[in-house]
Tab-separated table of C-alpha atoms in Angstrom:
chain	number	residue	atom	x	y	z
A	578	UNK	CA	92.707	99.405	114.348
A	579	UNK	CA	94.287	99.321	110.910
A	580	UNK	CA	96.142	96.202	112.024
A	581	UNK	CA	92.908	94.791	113.463
A	582	UNK	CA	91.145	95.366	110.140
A	583	UNK	CA	93.973	93.598	108.306
A	584	UNK	CA	93.757	90.694	110.751
A	585	UNK	CA	90.070	90.280	109.957
A	586	UNK	CA	90.924	89.859	106.274
A	587	UNK	CA	93.638	87.297	107.034
A	588	UNK	CA	91.555	85.386	109.587
A	589	UNK	CA	88.433	85.322	107.382
A	590	UNK	CA	89.869	82.512	105.245
A	591	UNK	CA	90.217	79.817	107.922
A	592	UNK	CA	86.499	79.436	108.763
A	593	UNK	CA	85.174	80.539	105.363
A	594	UNK	CA	87.295	78.170	103.253
A	595	UNK	CA	85.808	75.246	105.195
A	596	UNK	CA	82.257	76.622	104.987
A	597	UNK	CA	82.524	77.167	101.228
A	598	UNK	CA	84.023	73.692	100.773
A	599	UNK	CA	81.280	72.035	102.829
A	600	UNK	CA	78.567	73.744	100.783
A	601	UNK	CA	79.671	71.749	97.728
A	602	UNK	CA	78.681	74.637	95.453
A	603	UNK	CA	82.223	75.680	94.565
A	604	UNK	CA	85.153	74.029	92.825
A	605	UNK	CA	88.275	73.698	95.021
A	606	UNK	CA	90.275	75.955	92.691
A	607	UNK	CA	87.673	78.731	93.087
A	608	UNK	CA	87.930	78.511	96.872
A	609	UNK	CA	91.737	78.587	96.759
A	610	UNK	CA	91.628	81.669	94.546
A	611	UNK	CA	89.210	83.458	96.905
A	612	UNK	CA	91.536	82.704	99.831
A	613	UNK	CA	94.771	83.531	98.005
A	614	UNK	CA	93.912	86.803	96.248
A	615	UNK	CA	93.957	88.678	99.556
A	616	UNK	CA	97.795	88.814	99.698
A	617	UNK	CA	97.880	89.463	95.935
A	618	UNK	CA	95.657	92.503	96.508
A	619	UNK	CA	97.996	93.588	99.311
A	620	UNK	CA	101.014	93.342	96.991
A	621	UNK	CA	99.269	95.439	94.330
A	622	UNK	CA	98.054	97.970	96.881
A	623	UNK	CA	101.449	98.815	98.338
A	624	UNK	CA	102.730	99.687	94.842
A	625	UNK	CA	100.516	102.790	95.034
A	626	UNK	CA	101.856	103.985	98.384
A	627	UNK	CA	104.963	105.931	97.288
A	628	UNK	CA	102.704	108.161	95.175
A	629	UNK	CA	100.511	109.209	98.097
A	630	UNK	CA	102.144	108.681	101.498
A	631	UNK	CA	104.624	111.552	101.066
A	632	UNK	CA	102.127	113.795	99.275
A	633	UNK	CA	98.959	113.693	101.381
A	634	UNK	CA	100.560	112.424	104.576
A	635	UNK	CA	100.407	109.316	106.721
A	636	UNK	CA	97.084	110.099	108.397
A	637	UNK	CA	95.098	110.904	105.261
A	638	UNK	CA	96.599	107.983	103.370
A	639	UNK	CA	95.141	105.731	106.072
A	640	UNK	CA	91.825	107.595	106.061
A	641	UNK	CA	91.535	107.167	102.280
A	642	UNK	CA	91.783	103.388	102.714
A	643	UNK	CA	88.538	103.166	104.682
A	644	UNK	CA	85.937	103.544	101.863
A	645	UNK	CA	87.461	100.835	99.600
A	646	UNK	CA	87.960	98.643	102.673
A	647	UNK	CA	84.228	98.833	103.448
A	648	UNK	CA	83.221	98.414	99.800
A	649	UNK	CA	85.360	95.271	99.648
A	650	UNK	CA	83.549	93.704	102.597
A	651	UNK	CA	80.177	94.654	101.088
A	652	UNK	CA	81.131	92.852	97.862
A	653	UNK	CA	82.242	89.754	99.780
A	654	UNK	CA	79.140	89.577	101.978
A	655	UNK	CA	76.724	90.201	99.101
A	656	UNK	CA	78.518	88.037	96.529
A	657	UNK	CA	78.536	84.642	98.250
A	658	UNK	CA	76.952	83.055	95.169
A	659	UNK	CA	79.028	85.104	92.710
A	660	UNK	CA	82.702	84.110	92.867
A	661	UNK	CA	83.984	87.107	90.785
A	662	UNK	CA	82.408	89.534	93.287
A	663	UNK	CA	84.075	87.734	96.183
A	664	UNK	CA	87.408	87.827	94.377
A	665	UNK	CA	87.098	91.584	93.725
A	666	UNK	CA	86.107	92.124	97.351
A	667	UNK	CA	89.088	90.109	98.596
A	668	UNK	CA	91.411	92.051	96.256
A	669	UNK	CA	90.088	95.365	97.588
A	670	UNK	CA	90.318	94.409	101.262
A	671	UNK	CA	93.755	92.922	100.609
A	672	UNK	CA	94.985	96.105	98.907
A	673	UNK	CA	93.822	98.266	101.822
A	674	UNK	CA	95.254	95.860	104.381
A	675	UNK	CA	98.567	95.699	102.546
A	676	UNK	CA	98.924	99.481	102.448
A	677	UNK	CA	98.168	99.598	106.166
A	678	UNK	CA	101.158	97.319	106.865
A	679	UNK	CA	103.431	100.056	105.519
A	680	UNK	CA	101.860	103.360	106.454
A	681	UNK	CA	100.776	102.433	110.007
A	682	UNK	CA	104.295	101.347	111.117
A	683	UNK	CA	105.781	104.461	109.465
A	684	UNK	CA	103.312	106.664	111.357
A	685	UNK	CA	103.957	104.812	114.619
A	686	UNK	CA	107.728	105.002	114.186
A	687	UNK	CA	107.578	108.765	113.579
A	688	UNK	CA	105.414	109.584	116.612
A	689	UNK	CA	107.193	107.284	119.115
A	690	UNK	CA	110.044	108.125	121.471
A	691	UNK	CA	113.082	106.009	120.618
A	692	UNK	CA	112.924	104.214	123.994
A	693	UNK	CA	109.490	102.732	123.213
A	694	UNK	CA	109.520	102.721	119.418
A	695	UNK	CA	109.863	98.935	119.256
A	696	UNK	CA	107.040	98.392	121.749
A	697	UNK	CA	104.644	100.622	119.837
A	698	UNK	CA	105.720	98.981	116.578
A	699	UNK	CA	104.816	95.569	118.036
A	700	UNK	CA	101.303	96.836	118.793
A	701	UNK	CA	100.508	96.693	115.065
A	702	UNK	CA	101.112	92.934	115.095
A	703	UNK	CA	99.212	92.616	118.392
A	704	UNK	CA	96.086	94.169	116.927
A	705	UNK	CA	96.543	92.197	113.713
A	706	UNK	CA	96.330	88.920	115.650
A	707	UNK	CA	93.410	90.283	117.682
A	708	UNK	CA	91.690	90.792	114.325
A	709	UNK	CA	92.497	87.195	113.351
A	710	UNK	CA	91.029	85.973	116.661
A	711	UNK	CA	87.930	88.102	116.089
A	712	UNK	CA	87.464	86.584	112.607
A	713	UNK	CA	87.827	83.055	114.001
A	714	UNK	CA	85.230	83.771	116.674
A	715	UNK	CA	82.906	85.148	113.971
A	716	UNK	CA	83.304	81.726	112.331
A	717	UNK	CA	80.972	80.246	114.946
A	718	UNK	CA	78.097	81.906	113.105
A	719	UNK	CA	78.672	79.230	110.417
A	720	UNK	CA	77.558	81.770	107.801
A	721	UNK	CA	79.998	83.371	105.349
A	722	UNK	CA	77.825	86.471	104.859
A	723	UNK	CA	77.544	87.139	108.610
A	724	UNK	CA	81.289	86.605	109.099
A	725	UNK	CA	81.972	89.088	106.277
A	726	UNK	CA	79.601	91.745	107.666
A	727	UNK	CA	81.157	91.457	111.131
A	728	UNK	CA	84.654	91.747	109.622
A	729	UNK	CA	83.555	94.914	107.823
A	730	UNK	CA	82.874	96.790	111.073
A	731	UNK	CA	86.489	97.408	112.275
A	732	UNK	CA	87.437	99.748	109.363
A	733	UNK	CA	84.540	102.000	110.415
A	734	UNK	CA	85.868	102.143	113.990
A	735	UNK	CA	89.352	102.735	112.568
A	736	UNK	CA	88.120	105.785	110.625
A	737	UNK	CA	86.405	107.320	113.657
A	738	UNK	CA	89.502	106.931	115.838
A	739	UNK	CA	92.058	107.966	113.220
A	740	UNK	CA	90.082	111.133	112.461
A	741	UNK	CA	90.945	112.348	115.991
A	742	UNK	CA	94.702	111.834	115.510
A	743	UNK	CA	97.083	114.524	114.179
A	744	UNK	CA	99.436	114.043	111.247
A	745	UNK	CA	102.966	112.780	111.941
A	746	UNK	CA	105.301	115.584	113.156
A	747	UNK	CA	108.016	114.219	110.843
A	748	UNK	CA	105.713	114.697	107.842
A	749	UNK	CA	104.916	118.281	108.877
A	750	UNK	CA	108.633	118.967	109.319
A	751	UNK	CA	109.383	117.582	105.848
A	752	UNK	CA	106.728	119.932	104.429
A	753	UNK	CA	108.245	122.922	106.268
A	754	UNK	CA	105.211	123.405	108.525
A	755	UNK	CA	107.092	123.716	111.813
A	756	UNK	CA	104.152	125.100	113.812
A	757	UNK	CA	101.980	122.156	112.822
A	758	UNK	CA	104.850	119.809	113.733
A	759	UNK	CA	105.007	121.409	117.198
A	760	UNK	CA	101.258	121.033	117.698
A	761	UNK	CA	101.405	117.403	116.636
A	762	UNK	CA	104.330	116.685	118.956
A	763	UNK	CA	102.572	118.374	121.895
A	764	UNK	CA	99.540	116.150	121.275
A	765	UNK	CA	101.692	113.030	121.644
A	766	UNK	CA	104.075	114.227	124.373
A	767	UNK	CA	101.872	116.491	126.479
A	768	UNK	CA	102.053	120.272	127.023
A	769	UNK	CA	104.919	120.213	129.566
A	770	UNK	CA	107.285	117.878	127.690
A	771	UNK	CA	110.448	119.337	126.132
A	772	UNK	CA	109.799	118.653	122.454
A	773	UNK	CA	112.678	120.776	121.119
A	774	UNK	CA	115.344	117.993	120.894
A	775	UNK	CA	113.083	115.642	118.929
A	776	UNK	CA	111.934	118.373	116.559
A	777	UNK	CA	115.567	119.381	116.020
A	778	UNK	CA	116.426	115.760	115.176
A	779	UNK	CA	113.544	115.658	112.674
A	780	UNK	CA	114.765	118.914	111.097
A	781	UNK	CA	118.307	117.500	110.790
A	782	UNK	CA	116.970	114.311	109.181
A	783	UNK	CA	114.962	116.333	106.650
A	784	UNK	CA	117.937	118.627	105.925
A	785	UNK	CA	120.251	115.649	105.300
A	786	UNK	CA	117.923	114.164	102.713
A	787	UNK	CA	116.609	117.358	101.105
A	788	UNK	CA	119.165	117.370	98.274
A	789	UNK	CA	118.281	113.784	97.373
A	790	UNK	CA	114.551	114.261	97.615
A	791	UNK	CA	113.782	112.937	94.125
A	792	UNK	CA	113.934	109.223	94.727
A	793	UNK	CA	114.075	106.715	91.892
A	794	UNK	CA	114.424	102.914	91.938
A	795	UNK	CA	118.131	103.465	91.184
A	796	UNK	CA	118.470	105.218	94.564
A	797	UNK	CA	117.866	101.855	96.225
A	798	UNK	CA	120.645	100.275	94.141
A	799	UNK	CA	123.467	102.308	95.692
A	800	UNK	CA	125.666	99.998	97.828
A	801	UNK	CA	124.749	101.110	101.401
A	802	UNK	CA	121.069	101.474	100.500
A	803	UNK	CA	121.106	98.157	98.646
A	804	UNK	CA	122.518	96.441	101.737
A	805	UNK	CA	119.726	97.934	103.851
A	806	UNK	CA	117.142	96.912	101.269
A	807	UNK	CA	118.456	93.344	101.096
A	808	UNK	CA	118.335	92.976	104.890
A	809	UNK	CA	114.727	94.131	104.840
A	810	UNK	CA	113.831	91.753	101.990
A	811	UNK	CA	115.625	88.904	103.765
A	812	UNK	CA	113.542	89.422	106.899
A	813	UNK	CA	110.369	89.486	104.807
A	814	UNK	CA	111.388	86.233	103.090
A	815	UNK	CA	112.108	84.597	106.449
A	816	UNK	CA	108.714	85.740	107.741
A	817	UNK	CA	106.601	84.470	104.853
A	818	UNK	CA	108.468	81.223	104.138
A	819	UNK	CA	108.209	80.275	107.780
A	820	UNK	CA	104.785	79.101	106.567
A	821	UNK	CA	102.744	81.414	108.758
A	822	UNK	CA	100.123	82.442	106.205
A	823	UNK	CA	99.619	78.863	105.028
A	824	UNK	CA	98.856	77.828	108.595
A	825	UNK	CA	96.552	80.813	109.242
A	826	UNK	CA	94.719	80.751	105.883
A	827	UNK	CA	94.262	76.974	105.896
A	828	UNK	CA	94.511	76.421	109.632
A	829	UNK	CA	91.127	74.777	110.099
A	830	UNK	CA	91.772	72.463	107.139
A	831	UNK	CA	95.192	71.485	108.530
A	832	UNK	CA	93.771	70.663	111.948
A	833	UNK	CA	91.046	68.525	110.368
A	834	UNK	CA	93.736	66.512	108.585
A	835	UNK	CA	95.364	65.598	111.894
A	836	UNK	CA	92.360	63.444	112.801
A	837	UNK	CA	92.474	64.748	116.371
A	838	UNK	CA	89.056	64.668	118.004
A	839	UNK	CA	88.654	68.343	118.780
A	840	UNK	CA	86.603	70.921	116.937
A	841	UNK	CA	89.022	72.354	114.370
A	842	UNK	CA	87.618	75.877	114.704
A	843	UNK	CA	88.127	75.675	118.484
A	844	UNK	CA	91.738	74.689	117.828
A	845	UNK	CA	92.113	77.775	115.621
A	846	UNK	CA	90.625	80.006	118.342
A	847	UNK	CA	93.113	78.560	120.846
A	848	UNK	CA	95.783	79.161	118.223
A	849	UNK	CA	94.756	82.828	117.927
A	850	UNK	CA	94.620	83.328	121.721
A	851	UNK	CA	98.230	82.132	121.854
A	852	UNK	CA	99.053	84.668	119.122
A	853	UNK	CA	97.580	87.503	121.177
A	854	UNK	CA	99.391	86.378	124.332
A	855	UNK	CA	102.692	86.139	122.481
A	856	UNK	CA	102.308	89.609	120.948
A	857	UNK	CA	101.734	91.090	124.413
A	858	UNK	CA	104.975	89.406	125.561
A	859	UNK	CA	106.805	90.661	122.460
A	860	UNK	CA	105.614	94.243	122.991
A	861	UNK	CA	106.925	94.143	126.557
A	862	UNK	CA	110.322	92.660	125.617
A	863	UNK	CA	111.277	94.165	122.250
A	864	UNK	CA	112.806	97.332	123.717
A	865	UNK	CA	114.543	95.365	126.486
A	866	UNK	CA	115.996	92.371	124.617
A	867	UNK	CA	116.271	93.974	121.185
A	868	UNK	CA	115.060	93.122	117.681
A	869	UNK	CA	117.961	90.864	116.694
A	870	UNK	CA	117.780	88.496	119.680
A	871	UNK	CA	114.000	88.101	119.497
A	872	UNK	CA	114.071	87.538	115.722
A	873	UNK	CA	116.738	84.815	115.976
A	874	UNK	CA	115.013	83.116	118.932
A	875	UNK	CA	111.713	83.232	117.072
A	876	UNK	CA	113.088	81.566	113.929
A	877	UNK	CA	114.889	78.865	115.951
A	878	UNK	CA	111.788	77.870	117.955
A	879	UNK	CA	109.582	77.914	114.829
A	880	UNK	CA	112.056	75.546	113.149
A	881	UNK	CA	111.742	73.047	116.007
A	882	UNK	CA	107.927	73.277	116.023
A	883	UNK	CA	107.634	72.717	112.274
A	884	UNK	CA	109.902	69.665	112.543
A	885	UNK	CA	107.698	68.285	115.339
A	886	UNK	CA	104.542	68.928	113.305
A	887	UNK	CA	106.129	67.284	110.269
A	888	UNK	CA	107.076	64.227	112.329
A	889	UNK	CA	103.431	63.895	113.418
A	890	UNK	CA	102.252	63.782	109.801
A	891	UNK	CA	104.951	61.218	108.950
A	892	UNK	CA	103.725	59.067	111.848
A	893	UNK	CA	100.104	59.542	110.773
A	894	UNK	CA	100.953	57.978	107.402
A	895	UNK	CA	103.400	55.266	108.449
A	896	UNK	CA	102.246	54.417	111.977
A	897	UNK	CA	98.674	55.517	112.779
A	898	UNK	CA	98.839	53.980	116.263
A	899	UNK	CA	101.911	56.046	117.112
A	900	UNK	CA	100.211	59.167	115.723
A	901	UNK	CA	97.163	58.439	117.873
A	902	UNK	CA	99.357	58.349	120.976
A	903	UNK	CA	100.760	61.765	119.963
A	904	UNK	CA	97.333	63.361	119.426
A	905	UNK	CA	98.413	66.320	121.576
A	906	UNK	CA	101.430	67.162	119.391
A	907	UNK	CA	99.773	69.118	116.501
A	908	UNK	CA	97.998	71.649	118.699
A	909	UNK	CA	100.946	72.062	121.087
A	910	UNK	CA	103.433	72.435	118.208
A	911	UNK	CA	101.191	74.896	116.393
A	912	UNK	CA	100.619	76.964	119.542
A	913	UNK	CA	104.327	77.146	120.393
A	914	UNK	CA	105.042	77.919	116.722
A	915	UNK	CA	102.647	80.837	116.672
A	916	UNK	CA	103.897	82.036	120.059
A	917	UNK	CA	107.423	82.110	118.622
A	918	UNK	CA	106.256	83.798	115.407
A	919	UNK	CA	104.481	86.588	117.260
A	920	UNK	CA	107.443	87.006	119.577
A	921	UNK	CA	109.749	88.030	116.747
A	922	UNK	CA	109.169	87.029	113.121
A	923	UNK	CA	105.701	88.592	113.053
A	924	UNK	CA	106.160	92.121	114.427
A	925	UNK	CA	109.878	92.774	113.970
A	926	UNK	CA	110.194	92.894	110.137
A	927	UNK	CA	107.399	95.501	110.004
A	928	UNK	CA	108.694	97.554	112.942
A	929	UNK	CA	112.244	97.321	111.534
A	930	UNK	CA	111.019	98.556	108.169
A	931	UNK	CA	109.946	101.870	109.699
A	932	UNK	CA	113.320	102.403	111.402
A	933	UNK	CA	116.129	101.654	108.955
A	934	UNK	CA	115.539	103.839	105.878
A	935	UNK	CA	116.271	107.581	105.462
A	936	UNK	CA	113.133	109.715	105.245
A	937	UNK	CA	113.604	110.550	101.540
A	938	UNK	CA	113.401	106.871	100.517
A	939	UNK	CA	111.260	105.504	103.348
A	940	UNK	CA	108.010	105.439	101.372
A	941	UNK	CA	109.541	103.805	98.278
A	942	UNK	CA	111.745	101.355	100.189
A	943	UNK	CA	109.043	100.311	102.651
A	944	UNK	CA	106.553	99.827	99.820
A	945	UNK	CA	109.049	97.705	97.869
A	946	UNK	CA	109.693	95.463	100.878
A	947	UNK	CA	105.987	95.202	101.659
A	948	UNK	CA	105.140	94.343	98.038
A	949	UNK	CA	107.789	91.608	98.140
A	950	UNK	CA	106.335	90.315	101.408
A	951	UNK	CA	102.780	90.107	100.099
A	952	UNK	CA	103.849	88.535	96.808
A	953	UNK	CA	105.554	85.808	98.834
A	954	UNK	CA	102.394	85.442	100.923
A	955	UNK	CA	100.373	85.020	97.712
A	956	UNK	CA	102.788	82.388	96.406
A	957	UNK	CA	102.697	80.442	99.689
A	958	UNK	CA	98.912	80.522	100.101
A	959	UNK	CA	98.183	79.794	96.431
A	960	UNK	CA	100.649	76.903	96.181
A	961	UNK	CA	100.276	75.384	99.647
A	962	UNK	CA	97.395	73.025	98.899
A	963	UNK	CA	98.934	71.908	95.589
A	964	UNK	CA	102.306	71.352	97.273
A	965	UNK	CA	100.658	69.275	100.005
A	966	UNK	CA	98.826	67.179	97.388
A	967	UNK	CA	102.036	66.612	95.415
A	968	UNK	CA	104.621	66.240	98.188
A	969	UNK	CA	102.669	65.539	101.357
A	970	UNK	CA	102.054	67.746	104.385
A	971	UNK	CA	105.203	66.570	106.184
A	972	UNK	CA	107.544	67.472	103.300
A	973	UNK	CA	106.094	70.978	103.033
A	974	UNK	CA	106.431	71.515	106.785
A	975	UNK	CA	110.056	70.297	106.708
A	976	UNK	CA	110.749	72.803	103.904
A	977	UNK	CA	109.367	75.640	106.024
A	978	UNK	CA	111.531	74.390	108.930
A	979	UNK	CA	114.650	74.551	106.718
A	980	UNK	CA	113.852	78.168	105.804
A	981	UNK	CA	113.532	79.017	109.512
A	982	UNK	CA	116.948	77.445	110.164
A	983	UNK	CA	118.539	79.576	107.427
A	984	UNK	CA	116.630	82.544	108.872
A	985	UNK	CA	118.506	82.187	112.176
A	986	UNK	CA	121.851	82.427	110.357
A	987	UNK	CA	120.690	85.391	108.270
A	988	UNK	CA	119.580	87.337	111.354
A	989	UNK	CA	122.804	86.667	113.266
A	990	UNK	CA	125.031	87.619	110.322
A	991	UNK	CA	123.162	90.474	108.636
A	992	UNK	CA	120.718	92.213	110.982
A	993	UNK	CA	121.749	95.484	112.694
A	994	UNK	CA	120.332	96.057	116.173
A	995	UNK	CA	118.181	99.232	116.385
A	996	UNK	CA	117.136	99.085	120.048
A	997	UNK	CA	117.282	102.520	121.705
A	998	UNK	CA	118.939	104.198	118.695
A	999	UNK	CA	117.909	107.393	116.935
A	1000	UNK	CA	117.142	107.287	113.206
A	1001	UNK	CA	120.530	108.911	112.511
A	1002	UNK	CA	122.410	106.296	114.580
A	1003	UNK	CA	120.631	103.477	112.744
A	1004	UNK	CA	121.433	104.967	109.350
A	1005	UNK	CA	125.096	105.395	110.337
A	1006	UNK	CA	125.238	101.694	111.238
A	1007	UNK	CA	123.945	100.854	107.738
A	1008	UNK	CA	126.112	103.537	106.082
A	1009	UNK	CA	123.132	105.362	104.564
A	1010	UNK	CA	123.569	108.727	106.298
A	1011	UNK	CA	123.643	111.466	103.696
A	1012	UNK	CA	125.386	114.759	104.022
């Protein structure tokens, strides 16, 4: 539900940007700022995580996000005529959503058995796209205030459900509370499951990193850790510069530009349904086919789809009759693109983030990678419209396609497969095992 709440914030822009534009009461730059500050808020929010996630725990970090999440939606829904209020509200909801992208995958990774860790990690992306779909469907109200109120309900449900969950057994082990760790593990595994091997592995992980517990930014600069960090940052770059947030944030506007005679919001709903379907497929395959294969396949297919979409916009400018005969191409290309994204480039960088770092640097490293990710998202969403105006839609899409092509090479050359491996085995592959 944390992912669902984040998805509502991401999906809110597509219908609301059009509604605010159609009202004629706002300057275009104001609307772009309202849409773009969400990822900026997320980038700022994750900076705070290292100071709390290892002190108050994964569960209570997530619980503390709920009040500002709700306040943010109240500001948005009540500040339709006051742009600064909407901006503050978007910053708040973005900050809470951004922190969720780090702490929820960490929590999931620490409670999951290694055989299904990838599948459970993909569920975060699944519920994120369900939240996007929900926000698009709310767009049929044609009222920004109603859309905002409806998007403010999921954090409340999130709080009620998360309250019933125990803290991560890894966190309890790190704090030396072994009995609490056992109780937590029994909750997730059942009373008759042999929890001793997993608890022993947690204890070994904590013991290996205990001497290096004081983590500084310089810790991430040591060669093996730096390599791990750079792989994580590379995956985040490939994810954001695939153009995904530009297409989601400005999706309805993009579809209107195609001139295809279909309700643009309906196209976005179809788009989101494809996202959900693809995430279900990804969750079922990630622990069978592995992270590396799915990530490379995802980037390759996205590259082809972006090229096809770019060709349509070239034809629309140079040969309108040809573009008219290809009226099916934008929606098909976008749907296959999003299917490919949700198959690999969407869920895998976040799930991977929770797997590859030692426990003593996990909070700092994951927050650094997430901050980088959201800063890139802010840059893409803030500059997309200006880039389209200056260079044309086709040129921007071809640029995103080129990044996807380089992403395939990066994954094949640099990514370490983590399927079915324990945390210790993954760290040995990266050379970050301590002790």
